[in-house]
Coordinates of C-alpha atoms and ligand atoms in Angstrom, one line a residue:
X3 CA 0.0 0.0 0.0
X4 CA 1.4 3.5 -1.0
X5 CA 0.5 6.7 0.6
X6 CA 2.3 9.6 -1.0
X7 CA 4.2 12.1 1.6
X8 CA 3.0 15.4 1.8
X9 CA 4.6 18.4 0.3
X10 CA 7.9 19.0 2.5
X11 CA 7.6 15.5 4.0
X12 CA 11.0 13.2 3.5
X13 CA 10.4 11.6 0.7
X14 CA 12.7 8.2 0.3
X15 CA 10.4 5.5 -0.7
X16 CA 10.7 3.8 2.8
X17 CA 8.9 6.8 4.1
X18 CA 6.1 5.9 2.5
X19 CA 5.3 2.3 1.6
X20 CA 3.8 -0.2 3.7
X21 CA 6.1 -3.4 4.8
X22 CA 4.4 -7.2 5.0
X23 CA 5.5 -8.6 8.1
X24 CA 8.0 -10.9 6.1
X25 CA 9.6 -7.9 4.4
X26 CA 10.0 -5.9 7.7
X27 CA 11.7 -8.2 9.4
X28 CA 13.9 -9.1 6.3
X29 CA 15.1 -5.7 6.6
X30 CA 15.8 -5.7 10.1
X31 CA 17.8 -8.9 9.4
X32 CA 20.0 -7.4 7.2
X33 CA 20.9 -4.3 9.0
X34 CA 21.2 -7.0 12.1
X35 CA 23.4 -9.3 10.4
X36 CA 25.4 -6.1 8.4
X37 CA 26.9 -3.8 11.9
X38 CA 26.8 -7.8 13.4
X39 CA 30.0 -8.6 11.1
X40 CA 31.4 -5.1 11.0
X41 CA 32.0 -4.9 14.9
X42 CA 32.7 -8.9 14.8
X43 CA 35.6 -8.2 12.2
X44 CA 37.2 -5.6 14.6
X45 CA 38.8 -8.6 16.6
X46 CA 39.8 -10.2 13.4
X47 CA 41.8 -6.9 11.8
X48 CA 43.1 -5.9 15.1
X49 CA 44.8 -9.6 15.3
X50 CA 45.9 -9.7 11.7
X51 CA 48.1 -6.5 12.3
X52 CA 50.5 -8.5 14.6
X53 CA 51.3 -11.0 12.2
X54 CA 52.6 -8.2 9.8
X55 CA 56.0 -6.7 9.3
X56 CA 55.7 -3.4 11.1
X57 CA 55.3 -1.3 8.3
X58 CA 52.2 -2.7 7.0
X59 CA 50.7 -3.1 10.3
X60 CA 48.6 0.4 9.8
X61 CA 46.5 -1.1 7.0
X62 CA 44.5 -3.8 9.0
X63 CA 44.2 -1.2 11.9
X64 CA 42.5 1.0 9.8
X65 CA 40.3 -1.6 8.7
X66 CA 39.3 -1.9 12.3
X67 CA 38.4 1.7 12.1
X68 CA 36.1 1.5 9.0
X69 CA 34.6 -1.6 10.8
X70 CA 33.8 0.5 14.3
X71 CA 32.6 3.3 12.4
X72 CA 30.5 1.6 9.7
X73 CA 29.1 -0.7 12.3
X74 CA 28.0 2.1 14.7
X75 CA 26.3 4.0 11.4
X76 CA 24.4 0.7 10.5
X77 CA 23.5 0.1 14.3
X78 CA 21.6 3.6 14.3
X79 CA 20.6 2.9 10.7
X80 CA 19.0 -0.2 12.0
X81 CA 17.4 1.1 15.3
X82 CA 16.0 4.0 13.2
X83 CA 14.6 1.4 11.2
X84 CA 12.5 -0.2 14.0
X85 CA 11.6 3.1 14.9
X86 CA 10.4 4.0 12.0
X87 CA 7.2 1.9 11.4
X88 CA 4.2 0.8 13.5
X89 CA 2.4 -2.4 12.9
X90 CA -1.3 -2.2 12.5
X91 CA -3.7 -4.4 9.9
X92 CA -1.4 -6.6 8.7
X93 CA 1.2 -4.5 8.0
X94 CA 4.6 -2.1 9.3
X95 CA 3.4 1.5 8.2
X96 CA 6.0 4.1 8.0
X97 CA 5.2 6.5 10.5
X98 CA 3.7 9.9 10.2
X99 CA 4.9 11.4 13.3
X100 CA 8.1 10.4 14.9
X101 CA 11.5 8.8 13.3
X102 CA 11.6 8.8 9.7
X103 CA 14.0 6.1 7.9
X104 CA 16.6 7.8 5.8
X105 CA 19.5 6.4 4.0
X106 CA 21.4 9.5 4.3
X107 CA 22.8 8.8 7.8
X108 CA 25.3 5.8 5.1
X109 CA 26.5 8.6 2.9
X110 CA 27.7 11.0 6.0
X111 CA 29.6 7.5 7.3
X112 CA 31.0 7.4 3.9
X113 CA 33.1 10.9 3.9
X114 CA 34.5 9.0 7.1
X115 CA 34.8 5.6 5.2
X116 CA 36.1 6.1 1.8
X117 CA 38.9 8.4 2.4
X118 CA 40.6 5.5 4.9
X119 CA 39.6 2.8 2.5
X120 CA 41.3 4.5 -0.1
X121 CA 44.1 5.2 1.9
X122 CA 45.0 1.8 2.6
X123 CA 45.1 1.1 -0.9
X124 CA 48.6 3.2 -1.5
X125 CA 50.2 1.9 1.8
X126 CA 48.8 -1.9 1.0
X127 CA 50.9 -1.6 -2.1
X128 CA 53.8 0.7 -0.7
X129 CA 53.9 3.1 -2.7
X130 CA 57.0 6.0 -1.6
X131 CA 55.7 8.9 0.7
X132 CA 55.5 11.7 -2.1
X133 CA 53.4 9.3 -4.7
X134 CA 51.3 8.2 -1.9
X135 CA 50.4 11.5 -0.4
X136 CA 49.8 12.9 -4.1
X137 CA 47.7 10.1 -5.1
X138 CA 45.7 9.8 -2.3
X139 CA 45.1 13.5 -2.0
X140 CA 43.7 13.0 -5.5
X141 CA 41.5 9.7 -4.4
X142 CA 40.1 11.9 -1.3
X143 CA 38.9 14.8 -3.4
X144 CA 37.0 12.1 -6.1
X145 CA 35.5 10.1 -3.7
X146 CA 34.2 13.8 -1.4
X147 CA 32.7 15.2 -4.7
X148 CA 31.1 11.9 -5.5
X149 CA 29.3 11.3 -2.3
X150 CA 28.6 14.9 -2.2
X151 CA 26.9 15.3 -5.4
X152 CA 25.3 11.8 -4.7
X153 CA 23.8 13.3 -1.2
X154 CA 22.0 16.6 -3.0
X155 CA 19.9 13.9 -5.0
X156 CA 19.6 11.3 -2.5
X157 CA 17.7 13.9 -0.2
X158 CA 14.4 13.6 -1.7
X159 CA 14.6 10.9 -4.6
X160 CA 11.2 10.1 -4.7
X161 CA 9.9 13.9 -5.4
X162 CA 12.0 14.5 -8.8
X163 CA 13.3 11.5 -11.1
X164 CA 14.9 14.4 -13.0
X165 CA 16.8 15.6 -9.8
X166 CA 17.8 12.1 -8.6
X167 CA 19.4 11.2 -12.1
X168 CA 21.0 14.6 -12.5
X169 CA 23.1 14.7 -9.5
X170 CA 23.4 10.5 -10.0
X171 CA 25.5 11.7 -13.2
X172 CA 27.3 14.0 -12.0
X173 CA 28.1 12.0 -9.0
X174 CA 29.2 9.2 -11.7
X175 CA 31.7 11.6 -13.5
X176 CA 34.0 11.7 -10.0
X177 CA 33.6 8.2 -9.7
X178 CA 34.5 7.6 -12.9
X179 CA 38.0 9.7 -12.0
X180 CA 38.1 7.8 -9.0
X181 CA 38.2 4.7 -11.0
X182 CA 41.4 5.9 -13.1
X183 CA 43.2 7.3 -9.7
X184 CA 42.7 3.5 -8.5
X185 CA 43.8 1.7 -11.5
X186 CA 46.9 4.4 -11.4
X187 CA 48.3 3.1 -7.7
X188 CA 47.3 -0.6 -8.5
X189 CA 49.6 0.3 -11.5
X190 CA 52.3 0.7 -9.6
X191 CA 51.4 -2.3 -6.8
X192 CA 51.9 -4.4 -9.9
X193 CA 55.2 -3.5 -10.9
X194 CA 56.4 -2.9 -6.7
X195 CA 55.1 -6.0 -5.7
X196 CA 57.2 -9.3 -5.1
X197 CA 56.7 -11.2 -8.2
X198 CA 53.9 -14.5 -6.7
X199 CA 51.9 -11.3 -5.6
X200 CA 51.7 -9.2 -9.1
X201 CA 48.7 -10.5 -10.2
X202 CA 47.1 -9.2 -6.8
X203 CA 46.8 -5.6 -7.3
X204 CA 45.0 -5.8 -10.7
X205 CA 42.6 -8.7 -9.5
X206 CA 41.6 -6.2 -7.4
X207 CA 40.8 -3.6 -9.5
X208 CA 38.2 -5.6 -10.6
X209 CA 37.3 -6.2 -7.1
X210 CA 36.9 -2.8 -6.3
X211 CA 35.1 -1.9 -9.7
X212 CA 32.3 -4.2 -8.8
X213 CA 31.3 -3.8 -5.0
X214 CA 32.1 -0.2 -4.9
X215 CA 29.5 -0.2 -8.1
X216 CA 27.2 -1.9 -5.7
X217 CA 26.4 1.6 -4.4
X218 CA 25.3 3.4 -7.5
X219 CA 22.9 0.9 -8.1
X220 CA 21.2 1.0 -4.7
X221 CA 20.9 4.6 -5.5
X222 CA 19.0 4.7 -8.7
X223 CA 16.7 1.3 -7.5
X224 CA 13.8 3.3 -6.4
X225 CA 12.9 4.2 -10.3
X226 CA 12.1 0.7 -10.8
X227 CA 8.7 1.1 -8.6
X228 CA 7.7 2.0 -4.6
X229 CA 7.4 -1.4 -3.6
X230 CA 7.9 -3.2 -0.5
X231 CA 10.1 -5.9 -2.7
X232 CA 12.3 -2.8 -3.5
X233 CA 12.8 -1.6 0.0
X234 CA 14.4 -4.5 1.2
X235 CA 16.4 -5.3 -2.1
X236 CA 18.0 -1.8 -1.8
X237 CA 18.8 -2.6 1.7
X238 CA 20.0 -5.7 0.6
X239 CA 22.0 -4.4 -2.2
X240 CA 23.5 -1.8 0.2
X241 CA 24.6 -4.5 2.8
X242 CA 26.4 -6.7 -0.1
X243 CA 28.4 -3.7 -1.2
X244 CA 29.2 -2.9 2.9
X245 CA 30.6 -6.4 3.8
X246 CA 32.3 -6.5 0.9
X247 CA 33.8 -2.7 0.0
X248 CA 34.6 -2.8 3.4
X249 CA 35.1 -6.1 5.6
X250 CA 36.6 -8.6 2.5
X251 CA 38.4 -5.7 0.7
X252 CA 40.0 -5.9 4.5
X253 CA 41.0 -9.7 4.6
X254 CA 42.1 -9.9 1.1
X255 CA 44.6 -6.5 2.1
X256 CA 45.3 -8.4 4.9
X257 CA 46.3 -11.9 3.3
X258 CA 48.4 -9.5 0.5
X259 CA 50.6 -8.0 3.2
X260 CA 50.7 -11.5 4.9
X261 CA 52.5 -13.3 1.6
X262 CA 54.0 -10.4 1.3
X263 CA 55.6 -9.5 4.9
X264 CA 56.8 -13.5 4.5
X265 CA 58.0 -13.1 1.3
X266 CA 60.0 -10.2 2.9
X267 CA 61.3 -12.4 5.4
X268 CA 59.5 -11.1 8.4
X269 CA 59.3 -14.2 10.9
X270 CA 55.5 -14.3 12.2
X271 CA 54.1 -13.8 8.8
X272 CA 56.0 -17.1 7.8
X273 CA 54.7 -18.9 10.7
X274 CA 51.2 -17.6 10.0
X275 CA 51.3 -19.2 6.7
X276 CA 52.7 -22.4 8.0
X277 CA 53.9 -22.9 4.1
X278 CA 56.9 -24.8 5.1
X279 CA 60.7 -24.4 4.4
X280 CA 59.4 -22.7 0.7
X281 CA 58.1 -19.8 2.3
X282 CA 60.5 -19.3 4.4
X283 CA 63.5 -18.7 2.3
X284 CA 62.1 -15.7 -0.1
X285 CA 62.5 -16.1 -3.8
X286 CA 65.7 -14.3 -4.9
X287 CA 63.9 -11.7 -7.1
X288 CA 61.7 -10.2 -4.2
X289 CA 62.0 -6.7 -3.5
Ligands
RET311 C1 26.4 7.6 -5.4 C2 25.4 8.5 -6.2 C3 25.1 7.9 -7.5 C4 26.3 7.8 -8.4 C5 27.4 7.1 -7.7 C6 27.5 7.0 -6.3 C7 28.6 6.2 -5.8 C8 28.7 5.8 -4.5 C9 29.8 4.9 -4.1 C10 29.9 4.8 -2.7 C11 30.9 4.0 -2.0 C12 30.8 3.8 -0.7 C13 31.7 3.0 0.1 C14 31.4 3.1 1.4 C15 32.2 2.4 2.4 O1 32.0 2.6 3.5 C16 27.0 8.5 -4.3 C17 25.5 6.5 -4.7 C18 28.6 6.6 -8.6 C19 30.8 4.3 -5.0 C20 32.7 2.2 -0.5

């Protein structure tokens, strides 16, 4: 059942469509099971780091920060959904008075998120200090504009189409850039890193390409009709793209700098991959 907002009302679908029972608590499950593994994964990073040669150590740790902060955005995201509806006749009716769900609360977590994910990326493939500061300066100020311009539409999609695809292409323009800025320091991973690592970095270019696209998509779903389905399939969709932008782009930098701390000789990381004598003794063209 659809009951339109009012002029000047928030206006994201979920503010005005009716939930079945079954949909409700899907969505509730999702946003349950999403900050679940994000504050779970905290232990997991925070462990990782001491198997690392000292200099890598930073990029799990700052994984445990995206996890802490992301978590504690989708714990209010969640709470403010239970807040949001109230069951009567069958079904969970967005509020009139009161809370009103809003995915806006995720893109203010992002300007915290994205700028350390993308941080990560240059020390994860140890790039010099001057190449690193430049490039991630560069990655900071695509991924700002993008989730900027993607916020002035997201605030009241449902009113203007026009308006929501407008800033959506704009928004896509500095992702686009980010998307060259990230191929440019897997670039140099490739050609930095020990030779059984170098096809690592442009693996995950792909990786990155597709669960960082996630996000778009979750953005322009509404268009496709305000339905109950859609609700939780953009919820969905956004809690795909947050365990894995965020929590396995983590492990897989984490197993990275484990092969790679070994393959540089440091003594836990060998031990931690329990590869035998091979691993220990680092191939001779390793840099
Ligand atoms: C928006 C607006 C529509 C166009 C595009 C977008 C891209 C968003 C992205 C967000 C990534 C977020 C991450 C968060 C981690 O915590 C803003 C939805 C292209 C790529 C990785």
């Amino acid at each position: 059942m659809i009951t339109r907002p009012a002029p000047g009302a928030p206006t994201s679908i979920e503010n005005y469509v009716a939930l079945t029972a079954t949909q409700y608590e899907l969505g509730s499950l999702i946003l349950m099971v999403s900050y679940g593994a994000q504050f779970a994964f905290i232990l997991f990073f925070l462990a990782s780091a001491t198997q690392l040669a000292p200099r890598y150590r930073i990029v799990p740790v700052l994984s445990a920060v995206v996890m802490l902060s992301s978590g504690l955005s989708l714990l209010r995201e969640a709470t403010l959904w239970q807040d949001s509806y109230s069951y009567a006749e069958g079904l969970y009716r967005p509020m009139s008075e009161g809370n009103t769900f809003s995915n806006v609360f995720r893109y203010g977590n992002w300007f915290i998120t994205t700028p350390i994910l993308l941080v990560q990326l240059g020390l994860a493939m140890a790039l010099d200090r001057a190449q690193r500061h430049r490039r991630s300066t560069r990655m900071i100020a695509a991924t700002t504009l993008m989730i900027a311009t993607g916020m002035a539409g997201q605030f009241g999609e449902s009113d203007d189409w026009g308006r929501l695809n407008l800033w959506g292409l704009v928004s896509t323009v500095f992702f686009v850039w980010l998307l060259v800025e990230v191929r440019g320091v897997l670039k140099i991973g490739i050609t930095g890193s020990p030779a059984p690592l170098r096809a690592w970095p442009g693996n995950l270019f792909w990786f990155f390409l597709a669960t960082w696209g996630l996000y778009p998509i979750a953005y322009a779903l509404p268009q496709l009709g305000a339905t109950g389905d859609l609700v939780v399939w953009r919820q969905f969709t956004f809690s795909v793209a947050d365990l894995t932008t965020k929590l396995l782009y983590g492990i897989i930098l984490s197993r990275f700098l484990l092969r790679r701390s070994a393959l540089e000789g440091h003594g836990p990381a060998v031990e931690a991959l329990g590869d035998g004598p091979a691993m220990a003794a680092p191939p001779t063209d390793f840099r």
